Structure formats: structure tokens, C-alpha cells
PDB file of C-alpha atoms in Angstrom:
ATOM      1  CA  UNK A  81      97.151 120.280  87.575  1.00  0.00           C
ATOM      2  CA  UNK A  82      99.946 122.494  86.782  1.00  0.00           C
ATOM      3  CA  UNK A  83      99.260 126.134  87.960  1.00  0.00           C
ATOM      4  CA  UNK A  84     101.905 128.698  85.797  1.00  0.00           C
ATOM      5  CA  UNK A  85     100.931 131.335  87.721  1.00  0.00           C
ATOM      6  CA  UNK A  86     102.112 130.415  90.798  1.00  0.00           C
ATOM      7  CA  UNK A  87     105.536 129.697  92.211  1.00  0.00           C
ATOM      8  CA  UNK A  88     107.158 126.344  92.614  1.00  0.00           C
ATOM      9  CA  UNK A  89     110.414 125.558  94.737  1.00  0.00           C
ATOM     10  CA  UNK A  90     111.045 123.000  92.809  1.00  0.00           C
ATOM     11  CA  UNK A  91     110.856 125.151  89.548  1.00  0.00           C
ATOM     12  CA  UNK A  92     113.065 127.617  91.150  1.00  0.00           C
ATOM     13  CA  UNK A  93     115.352 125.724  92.458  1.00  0.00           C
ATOM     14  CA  UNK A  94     115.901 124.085  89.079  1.00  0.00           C
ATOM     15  CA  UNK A  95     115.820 127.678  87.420  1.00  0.00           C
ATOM     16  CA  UNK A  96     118.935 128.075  90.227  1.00  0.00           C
ATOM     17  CA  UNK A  97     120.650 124.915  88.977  1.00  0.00           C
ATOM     18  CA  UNK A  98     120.698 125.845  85.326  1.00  0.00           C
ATOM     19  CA  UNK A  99     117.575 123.717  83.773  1.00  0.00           C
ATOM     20  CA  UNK A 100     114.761 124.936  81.677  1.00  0.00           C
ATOM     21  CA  UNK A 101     111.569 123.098  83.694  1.00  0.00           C
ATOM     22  CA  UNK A 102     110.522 126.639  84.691  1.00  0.00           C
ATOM     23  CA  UNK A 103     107.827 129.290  83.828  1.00  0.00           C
ATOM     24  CA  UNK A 104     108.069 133.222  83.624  1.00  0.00           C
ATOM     25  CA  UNK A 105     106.727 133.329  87.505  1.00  0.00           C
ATOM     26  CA  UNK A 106     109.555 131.273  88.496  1.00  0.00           C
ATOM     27  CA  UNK A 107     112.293 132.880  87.285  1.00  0.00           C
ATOM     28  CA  UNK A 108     110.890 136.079  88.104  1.00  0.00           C
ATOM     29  CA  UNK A 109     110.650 135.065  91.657  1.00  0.00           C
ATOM     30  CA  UNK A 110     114.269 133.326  91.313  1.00  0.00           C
ATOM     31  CA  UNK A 111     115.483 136.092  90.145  1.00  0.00           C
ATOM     32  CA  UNK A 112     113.721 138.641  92.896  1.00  0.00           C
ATOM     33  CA  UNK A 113     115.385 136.086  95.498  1.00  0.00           C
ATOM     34  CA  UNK A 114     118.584 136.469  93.812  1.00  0.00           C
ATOM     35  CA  UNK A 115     118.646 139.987  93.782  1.00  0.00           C
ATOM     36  CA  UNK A 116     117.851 139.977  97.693  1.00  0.00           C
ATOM     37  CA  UNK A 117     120.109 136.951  98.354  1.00  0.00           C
ATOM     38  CA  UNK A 118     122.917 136.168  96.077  1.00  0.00           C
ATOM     39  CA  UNK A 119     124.524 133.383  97.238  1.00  0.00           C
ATOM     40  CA  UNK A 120     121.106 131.875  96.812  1.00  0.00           C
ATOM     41  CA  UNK A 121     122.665 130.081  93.464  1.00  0.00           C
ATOM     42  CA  UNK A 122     126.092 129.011  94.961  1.00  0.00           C
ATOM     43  CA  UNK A 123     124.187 126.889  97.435  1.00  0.00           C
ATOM     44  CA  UNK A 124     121.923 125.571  95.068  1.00  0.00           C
ATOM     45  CA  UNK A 125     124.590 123.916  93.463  1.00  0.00           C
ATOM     46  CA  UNK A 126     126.494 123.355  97.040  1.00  0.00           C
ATOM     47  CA  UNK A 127     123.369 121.506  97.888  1.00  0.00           C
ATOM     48  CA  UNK A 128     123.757 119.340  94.973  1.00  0.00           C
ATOM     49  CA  UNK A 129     127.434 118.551  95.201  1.00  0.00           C
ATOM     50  CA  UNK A 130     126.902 117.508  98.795  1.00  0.00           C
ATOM     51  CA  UNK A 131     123.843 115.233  97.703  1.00  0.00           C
ATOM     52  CA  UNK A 132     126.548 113.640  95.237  1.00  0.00           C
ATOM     53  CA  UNK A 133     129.046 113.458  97.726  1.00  0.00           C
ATOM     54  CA  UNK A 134     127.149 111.444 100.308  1.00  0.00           C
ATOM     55  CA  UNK A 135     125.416 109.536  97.894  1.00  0.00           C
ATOM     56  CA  UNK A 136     128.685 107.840  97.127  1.00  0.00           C
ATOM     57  CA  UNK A 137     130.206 107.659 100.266  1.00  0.00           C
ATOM     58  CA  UNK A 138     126.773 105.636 101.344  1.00  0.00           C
ATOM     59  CA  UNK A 139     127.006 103.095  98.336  1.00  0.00           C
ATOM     60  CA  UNK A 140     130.672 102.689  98.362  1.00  0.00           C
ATOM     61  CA  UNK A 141     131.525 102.939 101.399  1.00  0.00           C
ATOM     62  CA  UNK A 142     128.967 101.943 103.880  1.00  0.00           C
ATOM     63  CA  UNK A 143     127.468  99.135 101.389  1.00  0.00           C
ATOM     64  CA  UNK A 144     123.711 100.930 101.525  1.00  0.00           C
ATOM     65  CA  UNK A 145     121.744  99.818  98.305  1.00  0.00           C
ATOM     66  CA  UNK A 146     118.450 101.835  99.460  1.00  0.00           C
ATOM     67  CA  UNK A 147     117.602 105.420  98.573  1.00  0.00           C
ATOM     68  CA  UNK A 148     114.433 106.994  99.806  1.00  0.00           C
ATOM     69  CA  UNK A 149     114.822 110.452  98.880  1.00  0.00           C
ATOM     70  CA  UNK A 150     111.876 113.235  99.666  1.00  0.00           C
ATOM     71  CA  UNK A 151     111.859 116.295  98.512  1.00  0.00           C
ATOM     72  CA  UNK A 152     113.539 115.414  95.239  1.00  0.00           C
ATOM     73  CA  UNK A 153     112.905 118.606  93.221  1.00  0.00           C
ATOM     74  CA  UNK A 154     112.969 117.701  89.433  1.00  0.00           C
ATOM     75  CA  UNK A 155     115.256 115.902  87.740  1.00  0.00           C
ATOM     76  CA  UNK A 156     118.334 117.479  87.134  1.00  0.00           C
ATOM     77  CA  UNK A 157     122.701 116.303  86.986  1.00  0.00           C
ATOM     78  CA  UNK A 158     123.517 113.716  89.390  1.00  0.00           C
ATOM     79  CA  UNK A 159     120.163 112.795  90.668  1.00  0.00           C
ATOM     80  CA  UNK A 160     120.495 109.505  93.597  1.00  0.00           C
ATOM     81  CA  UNK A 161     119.660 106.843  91.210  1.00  0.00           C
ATOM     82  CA  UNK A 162     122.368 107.647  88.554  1.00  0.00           C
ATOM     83  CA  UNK A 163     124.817 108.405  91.220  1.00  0.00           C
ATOM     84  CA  UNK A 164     123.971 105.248  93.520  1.00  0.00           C
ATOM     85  CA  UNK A 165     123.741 103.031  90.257  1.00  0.00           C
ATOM     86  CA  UNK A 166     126.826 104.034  88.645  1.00  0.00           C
ATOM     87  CA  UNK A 167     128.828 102.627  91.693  1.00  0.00           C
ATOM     88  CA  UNK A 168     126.036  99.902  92.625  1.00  0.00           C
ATOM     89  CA  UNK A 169     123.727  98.973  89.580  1.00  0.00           C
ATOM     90  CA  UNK A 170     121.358  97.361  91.947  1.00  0.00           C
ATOM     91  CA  UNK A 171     120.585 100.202  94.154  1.00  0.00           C
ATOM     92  CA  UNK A 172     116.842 100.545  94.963  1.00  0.00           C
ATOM     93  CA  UNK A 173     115.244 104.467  95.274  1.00  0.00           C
ATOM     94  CA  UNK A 174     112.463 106.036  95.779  1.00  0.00           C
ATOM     95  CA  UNK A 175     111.607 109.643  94.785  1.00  0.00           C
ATOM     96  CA  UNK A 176     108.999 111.448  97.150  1.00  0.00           C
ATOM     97  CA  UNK A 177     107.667 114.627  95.826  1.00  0.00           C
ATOM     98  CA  UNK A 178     104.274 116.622  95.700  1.00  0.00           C
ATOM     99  CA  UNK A 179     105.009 119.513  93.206  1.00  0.00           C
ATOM    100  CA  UNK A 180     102.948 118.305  90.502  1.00  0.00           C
ATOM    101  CA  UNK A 181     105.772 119.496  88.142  1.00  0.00           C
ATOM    102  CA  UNK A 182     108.098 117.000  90.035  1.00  0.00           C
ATOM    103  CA  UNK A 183     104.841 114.192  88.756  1.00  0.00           C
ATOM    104  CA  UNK A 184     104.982 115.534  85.536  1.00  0.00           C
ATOM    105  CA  UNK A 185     108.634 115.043  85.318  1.00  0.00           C
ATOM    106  CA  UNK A 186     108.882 111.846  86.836  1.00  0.00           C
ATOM    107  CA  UNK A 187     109.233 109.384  83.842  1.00  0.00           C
ATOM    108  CA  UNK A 188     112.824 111.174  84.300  1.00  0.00           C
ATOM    109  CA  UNK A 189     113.468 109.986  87.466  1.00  0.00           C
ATOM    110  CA  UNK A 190     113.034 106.612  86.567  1.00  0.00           C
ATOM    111  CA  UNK A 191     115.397 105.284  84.239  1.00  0.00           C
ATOM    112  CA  UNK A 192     116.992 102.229  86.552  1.00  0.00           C
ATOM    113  CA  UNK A 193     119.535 100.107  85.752  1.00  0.00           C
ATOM    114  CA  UNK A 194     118.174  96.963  84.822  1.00  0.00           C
ATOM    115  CA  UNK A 195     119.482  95.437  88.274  1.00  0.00           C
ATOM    116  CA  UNK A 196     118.056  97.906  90.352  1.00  0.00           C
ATOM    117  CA  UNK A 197     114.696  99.801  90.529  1.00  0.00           C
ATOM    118  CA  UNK A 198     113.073 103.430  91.275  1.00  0.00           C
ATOM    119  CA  UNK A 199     109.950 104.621  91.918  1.00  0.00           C
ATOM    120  CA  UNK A 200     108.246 107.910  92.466  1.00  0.00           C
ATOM    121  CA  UNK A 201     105.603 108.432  95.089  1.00  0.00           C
ATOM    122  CA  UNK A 202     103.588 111.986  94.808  1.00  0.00           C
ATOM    123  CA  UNK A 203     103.020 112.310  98.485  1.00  0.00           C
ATOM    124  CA  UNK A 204     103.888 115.554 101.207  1.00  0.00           C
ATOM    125  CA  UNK A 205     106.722 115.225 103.837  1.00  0.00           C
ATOM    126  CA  UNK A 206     103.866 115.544 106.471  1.00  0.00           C
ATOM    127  CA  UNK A 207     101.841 112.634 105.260  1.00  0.00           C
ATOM    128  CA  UNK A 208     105.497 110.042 106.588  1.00  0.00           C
ATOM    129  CA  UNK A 209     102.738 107.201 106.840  1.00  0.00           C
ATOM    130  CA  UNK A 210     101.798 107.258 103.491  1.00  0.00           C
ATOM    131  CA  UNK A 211     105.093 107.877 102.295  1.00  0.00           C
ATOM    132  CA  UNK A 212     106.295 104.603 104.061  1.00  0.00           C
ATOM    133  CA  UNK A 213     103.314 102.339 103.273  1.00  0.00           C
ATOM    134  CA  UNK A 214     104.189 103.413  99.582  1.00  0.00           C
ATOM    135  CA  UNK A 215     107.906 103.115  99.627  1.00  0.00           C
ATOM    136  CA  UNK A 216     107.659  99.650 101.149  1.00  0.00           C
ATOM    137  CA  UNK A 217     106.619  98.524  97.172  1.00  0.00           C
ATOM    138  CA  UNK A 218     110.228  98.943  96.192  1.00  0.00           C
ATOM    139  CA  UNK A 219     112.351  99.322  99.141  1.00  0.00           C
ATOM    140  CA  UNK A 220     112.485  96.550 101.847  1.00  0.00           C
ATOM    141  CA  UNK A 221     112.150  98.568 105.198  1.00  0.00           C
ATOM    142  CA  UNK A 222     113.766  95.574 106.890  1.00  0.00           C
ATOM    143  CA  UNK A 223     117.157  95.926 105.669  1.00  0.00           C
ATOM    144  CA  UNK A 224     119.016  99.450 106.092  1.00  0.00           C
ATOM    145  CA  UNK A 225     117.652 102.789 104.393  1.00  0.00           C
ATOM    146  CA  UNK A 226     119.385 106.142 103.231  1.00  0.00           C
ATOM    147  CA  UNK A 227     116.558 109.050 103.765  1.00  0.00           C
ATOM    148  CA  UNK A 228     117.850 111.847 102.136  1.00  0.00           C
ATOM    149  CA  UNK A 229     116.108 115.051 103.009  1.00  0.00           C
ATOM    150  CA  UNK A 230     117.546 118.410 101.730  1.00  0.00           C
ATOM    151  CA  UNK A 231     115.799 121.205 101.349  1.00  0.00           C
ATOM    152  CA  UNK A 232     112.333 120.258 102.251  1.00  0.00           C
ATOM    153  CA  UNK A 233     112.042 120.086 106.327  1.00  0.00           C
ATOM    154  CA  UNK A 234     112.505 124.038 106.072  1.00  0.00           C
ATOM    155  CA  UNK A 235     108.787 123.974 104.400  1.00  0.00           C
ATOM    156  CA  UNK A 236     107.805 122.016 107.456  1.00  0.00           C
ATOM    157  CA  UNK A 237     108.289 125.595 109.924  1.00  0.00           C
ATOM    158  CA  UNK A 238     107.029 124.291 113.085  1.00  0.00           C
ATOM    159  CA  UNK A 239     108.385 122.147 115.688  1.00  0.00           C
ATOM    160  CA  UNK A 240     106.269 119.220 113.943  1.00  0.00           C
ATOM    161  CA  UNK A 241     109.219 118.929 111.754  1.00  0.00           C
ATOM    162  CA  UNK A 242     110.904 117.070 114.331  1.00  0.00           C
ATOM    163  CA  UNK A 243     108.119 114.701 115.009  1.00  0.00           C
ATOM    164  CA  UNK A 244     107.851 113.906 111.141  1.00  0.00           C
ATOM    165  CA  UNK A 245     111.603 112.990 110.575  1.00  0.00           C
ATOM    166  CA  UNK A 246     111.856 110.707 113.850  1.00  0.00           C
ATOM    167  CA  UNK A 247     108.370 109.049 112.735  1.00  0.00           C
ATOM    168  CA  UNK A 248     110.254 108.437 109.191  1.00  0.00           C
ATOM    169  CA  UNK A 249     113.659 106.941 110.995  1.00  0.00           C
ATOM    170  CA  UNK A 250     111.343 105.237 113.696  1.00  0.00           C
ATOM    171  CA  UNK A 251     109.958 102.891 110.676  1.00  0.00           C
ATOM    172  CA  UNK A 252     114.175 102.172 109.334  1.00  0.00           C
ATOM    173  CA  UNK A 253     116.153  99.658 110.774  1.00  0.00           C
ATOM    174  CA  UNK A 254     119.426  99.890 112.173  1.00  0.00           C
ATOM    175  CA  UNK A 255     122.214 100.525 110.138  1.00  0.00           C
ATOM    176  CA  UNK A 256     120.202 103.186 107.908  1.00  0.00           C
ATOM    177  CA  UNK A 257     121.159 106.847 107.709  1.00  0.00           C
ATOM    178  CA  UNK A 258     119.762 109.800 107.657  1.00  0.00           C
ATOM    179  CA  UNK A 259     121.409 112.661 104.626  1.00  0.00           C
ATOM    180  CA  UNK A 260     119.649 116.059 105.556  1.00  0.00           C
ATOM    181  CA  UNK A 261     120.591 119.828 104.641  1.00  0.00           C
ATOM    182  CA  UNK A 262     118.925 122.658 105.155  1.00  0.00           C
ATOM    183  CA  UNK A 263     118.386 126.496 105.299  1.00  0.00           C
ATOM    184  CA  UNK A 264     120.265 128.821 107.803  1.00  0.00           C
ATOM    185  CA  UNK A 265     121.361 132.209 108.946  1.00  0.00           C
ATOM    186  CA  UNK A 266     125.330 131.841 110.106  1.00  0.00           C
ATOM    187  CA  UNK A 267     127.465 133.831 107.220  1.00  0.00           C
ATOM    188  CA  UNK A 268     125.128 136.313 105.875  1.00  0.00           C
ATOM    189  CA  UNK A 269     121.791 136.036 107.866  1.00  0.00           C
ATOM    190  CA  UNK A 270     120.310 139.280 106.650  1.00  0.00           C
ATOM    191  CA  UNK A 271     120.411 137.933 103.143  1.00  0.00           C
ATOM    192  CA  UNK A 272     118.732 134.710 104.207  1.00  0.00           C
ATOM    193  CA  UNK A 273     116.331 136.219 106.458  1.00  0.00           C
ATOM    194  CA  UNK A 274     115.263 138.291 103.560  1.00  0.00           C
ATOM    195  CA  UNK A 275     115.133 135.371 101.070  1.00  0.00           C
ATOM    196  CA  UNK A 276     111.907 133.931 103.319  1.00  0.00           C
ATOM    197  CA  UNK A 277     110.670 136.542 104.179  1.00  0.00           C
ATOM    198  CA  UNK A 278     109.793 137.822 100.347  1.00  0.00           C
ATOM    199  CA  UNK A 279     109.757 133.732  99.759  1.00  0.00           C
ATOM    200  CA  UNK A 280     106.810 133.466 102.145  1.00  0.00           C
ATOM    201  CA  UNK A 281     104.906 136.415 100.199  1.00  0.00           C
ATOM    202  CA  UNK A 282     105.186 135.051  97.276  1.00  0.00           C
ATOM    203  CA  UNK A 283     104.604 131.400  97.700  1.00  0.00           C
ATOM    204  CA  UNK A 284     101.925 129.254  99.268  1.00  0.00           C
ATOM    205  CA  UNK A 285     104.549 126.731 100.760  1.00  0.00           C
ATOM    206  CA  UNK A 286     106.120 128.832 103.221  1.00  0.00           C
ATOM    207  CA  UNK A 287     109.773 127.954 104.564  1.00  0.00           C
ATOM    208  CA  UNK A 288     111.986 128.377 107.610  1.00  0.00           C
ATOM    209  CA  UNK A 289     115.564 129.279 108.511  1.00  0.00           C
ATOM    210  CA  UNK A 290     116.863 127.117 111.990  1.00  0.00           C
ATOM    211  CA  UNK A 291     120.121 127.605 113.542  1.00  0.00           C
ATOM    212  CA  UNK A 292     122.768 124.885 113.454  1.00  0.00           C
ATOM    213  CA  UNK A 293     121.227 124.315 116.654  1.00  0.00           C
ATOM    214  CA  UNK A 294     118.050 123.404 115.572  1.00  0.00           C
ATOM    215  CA  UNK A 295     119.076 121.061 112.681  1.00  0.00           C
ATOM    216  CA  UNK A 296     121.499 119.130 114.729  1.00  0.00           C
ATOM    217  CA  UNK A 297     118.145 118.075 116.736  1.00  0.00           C
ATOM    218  CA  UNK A 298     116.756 116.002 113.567  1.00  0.00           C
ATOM    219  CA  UNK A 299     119.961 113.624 114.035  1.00  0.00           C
ATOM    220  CA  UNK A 300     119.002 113.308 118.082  1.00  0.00           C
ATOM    221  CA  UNK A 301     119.525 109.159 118.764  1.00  0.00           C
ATOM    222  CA  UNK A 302     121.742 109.074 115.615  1.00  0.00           C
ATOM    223  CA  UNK A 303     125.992 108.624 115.335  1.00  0.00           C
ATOM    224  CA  UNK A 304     126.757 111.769 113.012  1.00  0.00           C
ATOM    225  CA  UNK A 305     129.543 110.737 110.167  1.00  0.00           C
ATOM    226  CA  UNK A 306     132.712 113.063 110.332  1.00  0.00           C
ATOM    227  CA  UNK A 307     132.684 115.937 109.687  1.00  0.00           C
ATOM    228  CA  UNK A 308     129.781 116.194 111.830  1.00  0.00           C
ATOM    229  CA  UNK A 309     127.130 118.991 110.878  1.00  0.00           C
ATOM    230  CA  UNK A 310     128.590 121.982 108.800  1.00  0.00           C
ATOM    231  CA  UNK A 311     128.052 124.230 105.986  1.00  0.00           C
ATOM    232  CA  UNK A 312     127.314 121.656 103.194  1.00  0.00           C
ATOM    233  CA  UNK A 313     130.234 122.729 100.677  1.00  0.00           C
ATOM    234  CA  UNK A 314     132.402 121.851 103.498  1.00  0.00           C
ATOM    235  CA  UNK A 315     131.460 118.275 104.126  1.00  0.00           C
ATOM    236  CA  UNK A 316     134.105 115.388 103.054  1.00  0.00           C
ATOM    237  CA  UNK A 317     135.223 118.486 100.407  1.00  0.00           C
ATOM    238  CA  UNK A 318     138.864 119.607  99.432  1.00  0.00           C
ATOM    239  CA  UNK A 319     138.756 123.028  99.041  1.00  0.00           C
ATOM    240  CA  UNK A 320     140.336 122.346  95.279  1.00  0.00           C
ATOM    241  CA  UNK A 321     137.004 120.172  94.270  1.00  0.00           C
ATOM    242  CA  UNK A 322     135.005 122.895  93.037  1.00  0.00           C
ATOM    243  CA  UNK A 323     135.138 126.779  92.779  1.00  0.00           C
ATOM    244  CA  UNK A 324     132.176 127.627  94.809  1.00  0.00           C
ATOM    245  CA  UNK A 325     132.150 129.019  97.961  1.00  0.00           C
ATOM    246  CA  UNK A 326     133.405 127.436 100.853  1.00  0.00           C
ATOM    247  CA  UNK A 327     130.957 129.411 103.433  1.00  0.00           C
ATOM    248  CA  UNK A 328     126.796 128.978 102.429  1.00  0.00           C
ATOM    249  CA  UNK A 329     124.283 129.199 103.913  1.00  0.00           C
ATOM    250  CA  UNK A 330     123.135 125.590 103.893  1.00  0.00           C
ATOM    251  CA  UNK A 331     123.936 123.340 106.759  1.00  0.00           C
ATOM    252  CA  UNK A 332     124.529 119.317 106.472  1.00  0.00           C
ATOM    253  CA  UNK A 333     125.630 116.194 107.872  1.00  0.00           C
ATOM    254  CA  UNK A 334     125.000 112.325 107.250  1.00  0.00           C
ATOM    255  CA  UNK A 335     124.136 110.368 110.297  1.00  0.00           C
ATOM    256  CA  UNK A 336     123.801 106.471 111.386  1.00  0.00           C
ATOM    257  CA  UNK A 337     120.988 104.798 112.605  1.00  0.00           C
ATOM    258  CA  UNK A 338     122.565 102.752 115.656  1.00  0.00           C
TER     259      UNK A 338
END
């Protein structure tokens, strides 16, 4: 059941990106964030861009026809399967989220090609067990894996984060990758410090900043692509491919499974 009344990240986040699937609590909250953090929006849509980015690098590229992407947020421009099927048309994904707005919102998530497939699974980032058992109905976990995670370990704010990602790579073979972004406080950490801490009053899923530090651990016993870990505007971007800022607040990188 849908509650109105409290926040969603997933709500916000889309409020951020320009959609509509939002009520009055989110964008008052997005907008309260906003007001405290500004460049709350510009990585938003850095966040997206980079998703885009590595999406195609992994199906062209690297040959990957596997998406399991947790955390997906509601569909929005660009989401994996339209980006991995426009190159590949028999890419296979699978959406992981537990906002039930994401659930209600799913039938939009998959509209495969009618070579490939997607699925949704309404399951938590710390339930990886579940997640896998269910993922297994579309993906095969025998052949390599893209686990794309942006934006959703920072709601996992203890060192069990860690434990959760390398439990979810453990069960990929070799040759997958691992696409994750998330939260820090390098360019303006006041601003970002700010954003969680009024994010954490307001919400019920409470979040985390780490250093660049602490997010290069989750690609420990991994071969990080080049660039390497960096804000993710900057990552495989010419400075000419979009207008937003260069500098966020949002850390990346794309790594192999050797």
C-alpha cells in the first residue's frame, strides 16, 4: 500500500528528474533538500547520464546481454532495458525495487523487445538471497551479469553494505561487472552533509554519505574500467556532452569481475 503521506526516494528522485509520479510530501521534501543542497538536481540527472553511459559501453562494448539493476527508482528516460535493447534487442534485465510506487509502476519497466526479456522483483537490497533466487527466473547466473547499483547502498549506512554487495558479486560469474554510484562529501560537503541530515528526519529509509575511500571498497577483488572511480559526470564524458556540472557530488566507476 501506497502511503502519500510519507516520503519516497524514489518519488523524489523522480520529482528531481522532471516526472510527475510524485505527491505534495515529495516535492515538498525535494524541494526542502533543494533549498539546503542545490546541486541535489544536477546530480540527479548526472546519475542518470552515467547509468546511460555505462549501460552502453557494457552492451557494445564488452558484449554483456544481462542487466540486474537494484534500486531502479521509477521509470523514467533511458531506463537499462531501452538503453541495453536499443543496441542489443536481446538483452535480459531485471528491475529490483521495494518502494511500492516503483511496484505500482512496474508494468513500465517492462516493455522488452520481443528478443529479450525484463522482469521486476519487489525485494530490499538487504534481502541479496532473495533477490538472486528471484532473478535467476530471467537471468542465467552462469553466464556474465551487469549489477548496477546507484543510489541505493547509501540507504544501506552500516558497514553491512559491504557484506551485501560482495554476497551479490559472490553469486556472478566471471566476466560480470559491477556499475555502482553513490553519495559523497568532496566539492561541497556541507551541502551534502545537510541533505541527510534533514533527509534522515524526514524519511524512514535513512541514507549515508562515504568518502571516495569508502566506495572504492565495494569494487575490492574487482579490475576497475578507466577512468577508475570519479565524480560520475566525469566518467567516459567530454566535457561538451552535456551542460551540467562537471564536479557533483556523486561518485562512480564500472568494474570487472576477474
Amino acid at each position: 500500500m501506497i502511503n502519500s503521506g510519507v516520503p519516497h526516494s524514489a518519488r523524489i528522485w523522480n520529482y528531481w528528474l522532471g516526472g510527475k509520479d510524485c505527491y505534495e510530501i515529495d516535492r515538498q521534501v525535494g524541494d526542502e533538500i533543494r533549498r539546503t543542497n542545490p546541486q541535489i538536481v544536477d546530480i540527479a540527472r548526472a546519475q542518470r547520464a552515467f547509468l546511460r553511459r555505462a549501460v552502453t559501453h557494457l552492451t557494445e562494448e564488452t558484449g554483456l546481454r544481462q542487466f540486474l539493476d537494484i534500486g531502479s527508482g521509477l521509470p523514467t528516460v533511458d531506463n537499462t532495458h531501452e538503453v541495453a535493447q536499443r543496441i542489443a534487442p536481446d538483452t535480459r534485465i531485471v528491475y529490483v525495487d521495494h518502494d511500492p510506487t516503483v511496484l505500482a509502476h512496474a508494468t513500465a519497466l517492462l516493455t522488452s523487445s520481443a528478443e529479450g526479456a525484463t522482469s521486476y522483483i519487489d525485494a530490499d537490497l538487504r534481502d541479496p538471497d532473495t533477490i538472486l533466487e528471484q532473478a535467476a527466473r530471467t537471468l542465467d547466473l552462469t553466464r556474465p551479469v551487469a549489477l548496477i547499483l546507484l543510489g541505493v547502498a547509501a540507504h544501506v549506512p552500516d558497514e553491512s553494505a559491504y557484506d551485501i554487495v560482495a554476497r551479490l558479486l559472490g553469486a556472478l560469474p566471471a566476466g560480470s561487472h559491477l556499475v555502482f554510484g553513490d553519495s559523497t562529501e568532496v566539492y561541497r560537503p556541507e551541502a551534502m552533509r545537510a541533505m541527510v541530515e534533514h533527509w534522515n528526519k524526514t524519511s524512514d529509509n535513512p541514507r549515508v554519505n562515504r568518502s571516495p575511500e569508502q566506495l572504492a571498497h565495494f569494487f575490492d577483488g574487482l579490475e576497475l574500467l578507466e577512468p577508475g572511480l570519479r565524480s560520475v559526470a566525469q566518467w567516459r564524458a567530454e566535457r561538451g556532452d552535456s551542460e551540467e556540472p562537471w564536479e557533483v557530488d556523486c561518485f562512480g566507476g564500472v568494474g570487472r569481475k576477474p
